[in-house]
Every structure is written in structure tokens, then in C-alpha cells.
Tab-separated table of C-alpha atoms in Angstrom:
chain	number	residue	atom	x	y	z
A	1	MET	CA	-30.623	73.753	88.128
A	2	TRP	CA	-31.751	74.619	91.584
A	3	TYR	CA	-28.907	72.769	93.381
A	4	TRP	CA	-26.083	75.225	92.911
A	5	ASN	CA	-26.563	77.341	96.027
A	6	LYS	CA	-27.945	74.547	98.215
A	7	TYR	CA	-24.665	73.000	99.371
A	8	THR	CA	-20.919	73.460	99.573
A	9	VAL	CA	-18.098	70.951	99.068
A	10	GLU	CA	-14.902	71.604	100.978
A	11	PRO	CA	-11.839	69.622	102.020
A	12	SER	CA	-12.743	67.703	105.173
A	13	GLU	CA	-11.389	68.795	108.528
A	14	GLU	CA	-13.927	66.778	110.541
A	15	ASN	CA	-13.500	63.316	109.095
A	16	ILE	CA	-9.996	61.888	108.694
A	17	GLU	CA	-11.102	58.889	106.602
A	18	GLU	CA	-12.934	60.947	103.984
A	19	SER	CA	-11.389	63.790	102.006
A	20	TYR	CA	-14.397	66.064	101.385
A	21	THR	CA	-17.307	67.368	103.441
A	22	VAL	CA	-20.670	68.349	101.962
A	23	THR	CA	-22.530	70.975	104.011
A	24	PHE	CA	-26.126	71.848	103.149
A	25	ILE	CA	-27.585	75.350	103.353
A	26	ASP	CA	-31.144	74.263	104.282
A	27	TYR	CA	-30.452	71.002	106.149
A	28	PRO	CA	-28.305	70.195	109.219
A	29	ASP	CA	-27.004	66.990	107.595
A	30	LYS	CA	-23.388	66.632	106.497
A	31	LEU	CA	-22.012	64.047	104.092
A	32	PHE	CA	-18.450	62.847	103.671
A	33	ALA	CA	-16.853	61.572	100.464
A	34	ASP	CA	-13.552	60.270	99.117
A	35	SER	CA	-13.480	62.602	96.114
A	36	GLU	CA	-14.938	65.941	95.090
A	37	THR	CA	-16.925	64.258	92.308
A	38	GLU	CA	-18.402	61.736	94.737
A	39	ALA	CA	-19.265	64.592	97.113
A	40	HIS	CA	-21.293	66.376	94.425
A	41	GLU	CA	-23.032	63.128	93.448
A	42	LEU	CA	-23.979	62.413	97.072
A	43	ALA	CA	-25.238	65.970	97.562
A	44	ILE	CA	-27.425	65.930	94.463
A	45	ASP	CA	-28.806	62.495	95.377
A	46	PHE	CA	-29.579	63.703	98.920
A	47	LEU	CA	-31.332	66.860	97.677
A	48	TRP	CA	-33.290	64.866	95.089
A	49	ARG	CA	-34.547	62.488	97.789
A	50	MET	CA	-35.492	65.400	100.080
A	51	LEU	CA	-37.403	67.054	97.243
A	52	ASN	CA	-39.328	63.868	96.437
A	53	ASP	CA	-40.238	62.875	100.000
């Protein structure tokens, strides 16, 4: 899969309400999620949409 080096998931320091931050390598966008699993799902969905636009 091409996703593996496209984003990182780390504990959130920027957003108190959400526990994890997704940072993308090729995009300035950041996503926030309640769980690590949700963070990966959001990241893959985001990258899929960017690929298909």
C-alpha cells in the first residue's frame, strides 16, 4: 500500500478535545481523532479522496 509513509499519527498536543493528531507528509492539512484507529481511518480516507480528485 502506498499510504504507509504518507502520514504520521501521534498523541495530540494541539487539540485538547481529541487525543490523536494526523500529520500528512505531502499536504499541510492536519486531522484530529479520538482514537488511534480512527486517526488511521481518517488519514486513509483523506488520502483516498485526494488521489481520486
